[in-house]
Amino acid sequence: MDNLRRLGDLARAIAYRQALIRHEFWPRARLEELQQRQLDKLLHWAIQRSPFYGELYSAHGMSRPYSLQDFPILDKKTYMECFDRIVTDPRLRLSELQEHMAHISRDEYYLGEYRVLTTAGSSGQKTVVVFNRKEWSIQEAASMRIAAMMGVMPFSLRRPVLVTIGSPSPLHDSYRLPLSMDIGLYRYCVLPATAPVEELVQRLNELQPQIIRGFPSMLGLLVTEQLQGRLHIKPGIIAGGGEPLSQELRKQLETVWQGSVFDIYGTQEGLRAMDCSTGQGMHIFEDLGIVEVVDEDNRPVPDGTLGHKILFTSLFGFTQPIIRYEISDMMVLAPEPCPCGQPFRRILAINGRNDDVLYLLDRAGKQVAVHPVHFWNALEGFADIRQYQVVHEPEGICLRLMLEGGNGDVARNVTTEVSQKLRALGVDRPSIRVELVTKLEDRSSHMGKWKNIVSNVTRSSV
Ligand SMILES: [Zn+2]
């Protein structure tokens, strides 16, 4: 039954993909008309069907045509606290979704209709996102668009080997999307970014991927493995995402692997942007969403200048309206249209999550590279952790935790969990200290330099 549904979703996605292709050739004015039409539909739907937006409407007496700017800014905290009132299907309850998420192992539907994802987001605050089948098909179409922009031909006879090194959790879209679309067009494989580097190297040597995707810091670790002679792969397409991709790393990946490198930006809520083939920034998929770049006081900043955060409105999320949703990434948008002719605006620069790779020692005193994903993975599984920071100090690792309720058991369990993860990677007797804090500094006050995982130890012997 689920397989049949999955095929139906994919067939719909292929049709949507055709529509998305057409938008790439539209003049800007036509794209803006489409945005306005979709936005009006979304805002009206939200007012009619979401108790949260309905109350707001009654209180402020808004009427058509609605203006996006009349809608409140939605921060992650409000979004989660008001979850049950924001969603437009009263059957969706956060507590029940959390129960579903605790037991999910593959691409399972919720109520035969929904797919549920979770994310810690760049500020460490956990959120839950729900898509109905139609919305999921749009997500699939967007990922087909990304694949096509990278030159991946899904109907090739040779079935390219596509390897993602990422979160091995179906609650994350980087894993869930390919899983939901896996009908044998690619030879698709996910290697958990949480695996030790040696294991990743061995698997990659066996798989010989034509396409490789992962966090830039992970790709950086792997390209070093190749330079040091342990890894022997030659991917033609290399895609980074989830963290900023620096120019230095991009050059290194291109030189060492001799492939085309692409930077992909995306959030679980459905915002996507992708490198333009002219190398002049990333195109935002504006046919699927609206991005406002604003300053600290939520005033729009002119294109060409760095904003303090962005507000994202999804034009296709009707189950869980995402309207002026605050994302703490700092962006500069290009003031001019792109020379490639696409109508989408471009991101020229972005400061997203930029966590450090930690270098700890194994029993023989050799350094073990611990990718931030190990910590994200260990810490984001705890429902009671509201925000966290991992600091590597000369004496050991300090986990600074801001808890929902605040009890000592969480601290103990977290220490055990992190310690086990590190031991599994070969780290010798990891020293871990927990510091319970009532407040972590506001990431946005750090001009994009805020990190969830920080190393204060110099990597002297490498
Ligand atoms: Zn372009």
Short mmCIF file of N, CA, C and O in Angstrom, two decimals, residues 187-274:
data_model
loop_
_atom_site.label_atom_id
_atom_site.label_comp_id
_atom_site.label_asym_id
_atom_site.label_seq_id
_atom_site.Cartn_x
_atom_site.Cartn_y
_atom_site.Cartn_z
N ARG A 187 21.86 3.94 -8.20
CA ARG A 187 22.28 3.04 -7.13
C ARG A 187 22.61 3.96 -5.98
O ARG A 187 23.63 4.63 -5.97
N TYR A 188 21.68 4.06 -5.05
CA TYR A 188 21.76 5.07 -4.03
C TYR A 188 22.21 4.47 -2.70
O TYR A 188 21.76 3.41 -2.30
N CYS A 189 23.10 5.16 -2.05
CA CYS A 189 23.62 4.64 -0.80
C CYS A 189 23.86 5.79 0.19
O CYS A 189 24.41 6.82 -0.19
N VAL A 190 23.41 5.61 1.41
CA VAL A 190 23.68 6.62 2.44
C VAL A 190 24.69 6.05 3.40
O VAL A 190 24.49 4.96 3.96
N LEU A 191 25.79 6.75 3.58
CA LEU A 191 26.75 6.34 4.60
C LEU A 191 26.57 7.31 5.77
O LEU A 191 26.56 8.53 5.56
N PRO A 192 26.41 6.78 6.96
CA PRO A 192 26.20 7.69 8.08
C PRO A 192 27.43 8.55 8.35
O PRO A 192 28.55 8.03 8.47
N ALA A 193 27.21 9.85 8.43
CA ALA A 193 28.33 10.75 8.71
C ALA A 193 28.89 10.48 10.10
O ALA A 193 29.96 10.95 10.45
N THR A 194 28.15 9.69 10.88
CA THR A 194 28.60 9.37 12.23
C THR A 194 29.60 8.21 12.25
O THR A 194 30.15 7.89 13.29
N ALA A 195 29.81 7.57 11.11
CA ALA A 195 30.75 6.44 11.07
C ALA A 195 32.19 6.95 11.17
O ALA A 195 32.48 8.07 10.75
N PRO A 196 33.11 6.14 11.69
CA PRO A 196 34.51 6.57 11.72
C PRO A 196 35.03 6.80 10.30
O PRO A 196 34.59 6.13 9.36
N VAL A 197 35.97 7.72 10.18
CA VAL A 197 36.47 8.08 8.84
C VAL A 197 37.03 6.86 8.09
O VAL A 197 36.78 6.70 6.90
N GLU A 198 37.74 5.99 8.82
CA GLU A 198 38.33 4.80 8.15
C GLU A 198 37.25 3.95 7.49
O GLU A 198 37.45 3.41 6.41
N GLU A 199 36.11 3.86 8.18
CA GLU A 199 35.02 3.04 7.65
C GLU A 199 34.44 3.71 6.39
O GLU A 199 34.15 3.03 5.40
N LEU A 200 34.29 5.03 6.45
CA LEU A 200 33.77 5.76 5.28
C LEU A 200 34.72 5.58 4.09
O LEU A 200 34.28 5.34 2.97
N VAL A 201 36.01 5.67 4.36
CA VAL A 201 37.00 5.53 3.30
C VAL A 201 36.88 4.15 2.65
O VAL A 201 36.85 4.02 1.42
N GLN A 202 36.76 3.14 3.49
CA GLN A 202 36.68 1.77 2.97
C GLN A 202 35.42 1.59 2.11
O GLN A 202 35.48 1.05 1.00
N ARG A 203 34.26 2.08 2.61
CA ARG A 203 33.02 1.94 1.87
C ARG A 203 33.08 2.70 0.55
O ARG A 203 32.62 2.22 -0.49
N LEU A 204 33.64 3.91 0.60
CA LEU A 204 33.72 4.72 -0.62
C LEU A 204 34.63 4.07 -1.65
O LEU A 204 34.34 4.08 -2.84
N ASN A 205 35.72 3.47 -1.19
CA ASN A 205 36.62 2.78 -2.12
C ASN A 205 35.89 1.62 -2.79
O ASN A 205 36.10 1.34 -3.97
N GLU A 206 35.01 0.96 -2.05
CA GLU A 206 34.24 -0.15 -2.64
C GLU A 206 33.18 0.37 -3.61
O GLU A 206 32.99 -0.16 -4.69
N LEU A 207 32.49 1.45 -3.20
CA LEU A 207 31.34 1.93 -3.98
C LEU A 207 31.73 2.72 -5.23
O LEU A 207 31.01 2.71 -6.22
N GLN A 208 32.86 3.41 -5.18
CA GLN A 208 33.30 4.27 -6.29
C GLN A 208 32.17 5.15 -6.83
O GLN A 208 31.74 5.01 -7.99
N PRO A 209 31.68 6.08 -6.01
CA PRO A 209 30.53 6.90 -6.44
C PRO A 209 30.85 7.84 -7.59
O PRO A 209 31.96 8.37 -7.67
N GLN A 210 29.84 8.03 -8.46
CA GLN A 210 29.97 9.07 -9.49
C GLN A 210 29.52 10.42 -8.92
O GLN A 210 29.93 11.47 -9.37
N ILE A 211 28.62 10.32 -7.93
CA ILE A 211 28.11 11.54 -7.29
C ILE A 211 28.28 11.38 -5.79
O ILE A 211 27.89 10.36 -5.22
N ILE A 212 28.83 12.40 -5.15
CA ILE A 212 29.00 12.33 -3.70
C ILE A 212 28.43 13.61 -3.08
O ILE A 212 28.63 14.71 -3.60
N ARG A 213 27.67 13.42 -2.00
CA ARG A 213 27.09 14.58 -1.31
C ARG A 213 27.41 14.50 0.17
O ARG A 213 27.47 13.41 0.74
N GLY A 214 27.60 15.66 0.77
CA GLY A 214 27.86 15.66 2.21
C GLY A 214 28.08 17.05 2.75
O GLY A 214 28.09 18.02 1.99
N PHE A 215 28.29 17.14 4.07
CA PHE A 215 28.65 18.42 4.66
C PHE A 215 30.02 18.81 4.11
O PHE A 215 30.91 17.96 4.02
N PRO A 216 30.23 20.08 3.79
CA PRO A 216 31.55 20.49 3.32
C PRO A 216 32.69 20.05 4.25
O PRO A 216 33.72 19.59 3.78
N SER A 217 32.48 20.16 5.56
CA SER A 217 33.58 19.77 6.47
C SER A 217 33.88 18.27 6.34
O SER A 217 35.03 17.85 6.47
N MET A 218 32.84 17.48 6.05
CA MET A 218 33.05 16.04 5.84
C MET A 218 33.79 15.80 4.52
O MET A 218 34.73 15.00 4.46
N LEU A 219 33.39 16.52 3.47
CA LEU A 219 34.08 16.39 2.18
C LEU A 219 35.54 16.80 2.34
O LEU A 219 36.43 16.22 1.74
N GLY A 220 35.76 17.80 3.20
CA GLY A 220 37.13 18.25 3.47
C GLY A 220 37.96 17.16 4.12
O GLY A 220 39.12 16.94 3.75
N LEU A 221 37.33 16.45 5.07
CA LEU A 221 38.05 15.34 5.73
C LEU A 221 38.39 14.25 4.70
O LEU A 221 39.48 13.69 4.70
N LEU A 222 37.43 13.99 3.80
CA LEU A 222 37.63 12.91 2.84
C LEU A 222 38.67 13.26 1.78
O LEU A 222 39.46 12.41 1.36
N VAL A 223 38.67 14.52 1.37
CA VAL A 223 39.64 14.91 0.35
C VAL A 223 41.06 14.82 0.94
O VAL A 223 42.02 14.48 0.24
N THR A 224 41.17 15.06 2.24
CA THR A 224 42.47 14.89 2.91
C THR A 224 42.87 13.41 2.88
O THR A 224 44.03 13.07 2.66
N GLU A 225 41.87 12.54 3.11
CA GLU A 225 42.14 11.09 3.04
C GLU A 225 42.65 10.71 1.65
O GLU A 225 43.53 9.87 1.50
N GLN A 226 42.08 11.33 0.62
CA GLN A 226 42.51 11.03 -0.75
C GLN A 226 43.95 11.52 -0.96
O GLN A 226 44.78 10.81 -1.52
N LEU A 227 44.22 12.74 -0.45
CA LEU A 227 45.57 13.31 -0.61
C LEU A 227 46.61 12.46 0.10
O LEU A 227 47.74 12.34 -0.34
N GLN A 228 46.18 11.86 1.22
CA GLN A 228 47.14 11.05 1.99
C GLN A 228 47.19 9.60 1.49
O GLN A 228 47.83 8.76 2.12
N GLY A 229 46.46 9.34 0.40
CA GLY A 229 46.62 8.05 -0.27
C GLY A 229 45.75 6.91 0.23
O GLY A 229 45.91 5.78 -0.19
N ARG A 230 44.84 7.19 1.14
CA ARG A 230 43.98 6.10 1.64
C ARG A 230 42.68 5.99 0.86
O ARG A 230 42.13 4.92 0.70
N LEU A 231 42.19 7.12 0.37
CA LEU A 231 40.94 7.11 -0.39
C LEU A 231 41.26 7.23 -1.87
O LEU A 231 42.13 8.01 -2.27
N HIS A 232 40.54 6.43 -2.69
CA HIS A 232 40.79 6.45 -4.14
C HIS A 232 39.47 6.53 -4.86
O HIS A 232 38.95 5.50 -5.31
N ILE A 233 38.86 7.70 -4.93
CA ILE A 233 37.61 7.82 -5.67
C ILE A 233 37.75 8.95 -6.68
O ILE A 233 38.67 9.76 -6.60
N LYS A 234 36.81 8.99 -7.63
CA LYS A 234 36.88 10.03 -8.66
C LYS A 234 35.46 10.48 -9.01
O LYS A 234 34.98 10.26 -10.13
N PRO A 235 34.77 11.09 -8.04
CA PRO A 235 33.38 11.49 -8.33
C PRO A 235 33.34 12.65 -9.34
O PRO A 235 34.12 13.60 -9.22
N GLY A 236 32.45 12.55 -10.32
CA GLY A 236 32.34 13.61 -11.32
C GLY A 236 31.54 14.79 -10.78
O GLY A 236 31.67 15.92 -11.23
N ILE A 237 30.66 14.49 -9.82
CA ILE A 237 29.80 15.53 -9.24
C ILE A 237 29.94 15.50 -7.72
O ILE A 237 29.79 14.43 -7.10
N ILE A 238 30.23 16.66 -7.15
CA ILE A 238 30.44 16.75 -5.71
C ILE A 238 29.49 17.83 -5.19
O ILE A 238 29.52 18.97 -5.67
N ALA A 239 28.65 17.48 -4.24
CA ALA A 239 27.68 18.47 -3.74
C ALA A 239 27.84 18.65 -2.24
O ALA A 239 27.85 17.69 -1.48
N GLY A 240 27.99 19.89 -1.84
CA GLY A 240 28.09 20.21 -0.42
C GLY A 240 26.81 20.90 0.03
O GLY A 240 26.14 21.57 -0.75
N GLY A 241 26.49 20.71 1.29
CA GLY A 241 25.30 21.38 1.82
C GLY A 241 25.24 21.26 3.33
O GLY A 241 25.95 20.44 3.91
N GLY A 242 24.43 22.08 3.95
CA GLY A 242 24.26 22.01 5.40
C GLY A 242 25.21 22.91 6.17
O GLY A 242 25.02 23.16 7.35
N GLU A 243 26.24 23.35 5.51
CA GLU A 243 27.23 24.25 6.10
C GLU A 243 27.76 25.11 4.94
O GLU A 243 27.67 24.71 3.80
N PRO A 244 28.39 26.23 5.27
CA PRO A 244 28.97 27.02 4.18
C PRO A 244 30.14 26.27 3.52
O PRO A 244 30.87 25.55 4.19
N LEU A 245 30.23 26.43 2.22
CA LEU A 245 31.34 25.83 1.46
C LEU A 245 32.31 26.95 1.12
O LEU A 245 31.96 27.88 0.39
N SER A 246 33.51 26.87 1.67
CA SER A 246 34.46 27.97 1.44
C SER A 246 35.06 27.86 0.04
O SER A 246 35.08 26.78 -0.56
N GLN A 247 35.56 28.98 -0.45
CA GLN A 247 36.19 29.01 -1.77
C GLN A 247 37.42 28.09 -1.80
O GLN A 247 37.66 27.41 -2.78
N GLU A 248 38.19 28.09 -0.68
CA GLU A 248 39.40 27.25 -0.62
C GLU A 248 39.04 25.78 -0.77
O GLU A 248 39.65 25.05 -1.56
N LEU A 249 37.99 25.37 -0.01
CA LEU A 249 37.62 23.96 -0.07
C LEU A 249 37.08 23.60 -1.46
O LEU A 249 37.39 22.56 -2.02
N ARG A 250 36.28 24.51 -2.01
CA ARG A 250 35.73 24.27 -3.35
C ARG A 250 36.87 24.01 -4.34
O ARG A 250 36.83 23.05 -5.11
N LYS A 251 37.89 24.85 -4.29
CA LYS A 251 39.03 24.71 -5.20
C LYS A 251 39.73 23.37 -4.99
O LYS A 251 40.08 22.67 -5.92
N GLN A 252 39.91 23.05 -3.68
CA GLN A 252 40.61 21.80 -3.36
C GLN A 252 39.83 20.58 -3.88
O GLN A 252 40.41 19.67 -4.46
N LEU A 253 38.51 20.60 -3.68
CA LEU A 253 37.69 19.48 -4.15
C LEU A 253 37.78 19.35 -5.67
O LEU A 253 37.89 18.25 -6.21
N GLU A 254 37.72 20.49 -6.34
CA GLU A 254 37.79 20.48 -7.81
C GLU A 254 39.13 19.94 -8.28
O GLU A 254 39.21 19.15 -9.21
N THR A 255 40.20 20.37 -7.61
CA THR A 255 41.54 19.97 -8.05
C THR A 255 41.79 18.50 -7.78
O THR A 255 42.26 17.77 -8.65
N VAL A 256 41.45 18.05 -6.56
CA VAL A 256 41.80 16.68 -6.18
C VAL A 256 40.90 15.67 -6.89
O VAL A 256 41.38 14.66 -7.41
N TRP A 257 39.59 15.94 -6.91
CA TRP A 257 38.69 14.95 -7.51
C TRP A 257 38.37 15.23 -8.97
O TRP A 257 37.72 14.44 -9.63
N GLN A 258 38.78 16.38 -9.45
CA GLN A 258 38.57 16.74 -10.85
C GLN A 258 37.11 16.66 -11.26
O GLN A 258 36.80 16.29 -12.40
N GLY A 259 36.21 16.99 -10.32
CA GLY A 259 34.79 16.95 -10.65
C GLY A 259 34.18 18.33 -10.56
O GLY A 259 34.86 19.31 -10.26
N SER A 260 32.88 18.40 -10.86
CA SER A 260 32.18 19.68 -10.72
C SER A 260 31.65 19.77 -9.29
O SER A 260 31.02 18.83 -8.80
N VAL A 261 31.88 20.93 -8.66
CA VAL A 261 31.47 21.11 -7.26
C VAL A 261 30.25 22.03 -7.20
O VAL A 261 30.23 23.08 -7.85
N PHE A 262 29.24 21.63 -6.42
CA PHE A 262 28.03 22.44 -6.28
C PHE A 262 27.74 22.69 -4.81
O PHE A 262 27.93 21.81 -3.98
N ASP A 263 27.26 23.88 -4.56
CA ASP A 263 26.87 24.25 -3.21
C ASP A 263 25.34 24.30 -3.18
O ASP A 263 24.72 24.92 -4.04
N ILE A 264 24.76 23.61 -2.23
CA ILE A 264 23.30 23.58 -2.13
C ILE A 264 22.91 24.10 -0.76
O ILE A 264 23.50 23.72 0.25
N TYR A 265 21.94 24.99 -0.74
CA TYR A 265 21.48 25.52 0.54
C TYR A 265 20.04 25.07 0.72
O TYR A 265 19.25 25.10 -0.23
N GLY A 266 19.70 24.63 1.90
CA GLY A 266 18.32 24.22 2.10
C GLY A 266 17.98 24.14 3.56
O GLY A 266 18.85 24.01 4.42
N THR A 267 16.69 24.27 3.84
CA THR A 267 16.22 24.05 5.20
C THR A 267 15.12 23.01 5.14
O THR A 267 14.48 22.83 4.10
N GLN A 268 14.89 22.35 6.26
CA GLN A 268 13.88 21.29 6.27
C GLN A 268 12.49 21.85 5.97
O GLN A 268 11.60 21.14 5.56
N GLU A 269 12.30 23.15 6.21
CA GLU A 269 10.98 23.76 6.01
C GLU A 269 10.66 23.94 4.53
O GLU A 269 9.55 24.31 4.18
N GLY A 270 11.65 23.72 3.65
CA GLY A 270 11.36 23.76 2.22
C GLY A 270 12.05 24.88 1.45
O GLY A 270 11.83 25.03 0.26
N LEU A 271 12.87 25.65 2.13
CA LEU A 271 13.64 26.68 1.42
C LEU A 271 14.83 26.00 0.73
O LEU A 271 15.54 25.22 1.35
N ARG A 272 15.03 26.31 -0.57
CA ARG A 272 16.14 25.70 -1.30
C ARG A 272 16.83 26.73 -2.19
O ARG A 272 16.17 27.59 -2.77
N ALA A 273 18.13 26.60 -2.30
CA ALA A 273 18.88 27.43 -3.24
C ALA A 273 20.02 26.58 -3.77
O ALA A 273 20.50 25.67 -3.11
N MET A 274 20.43 26.92 -4.99
CA MET A 274 21.40 26.06 -5.68
C MET A 274 22.33 26.91 -6.52
O MET A 274 21.89 27.85 -7.16
#
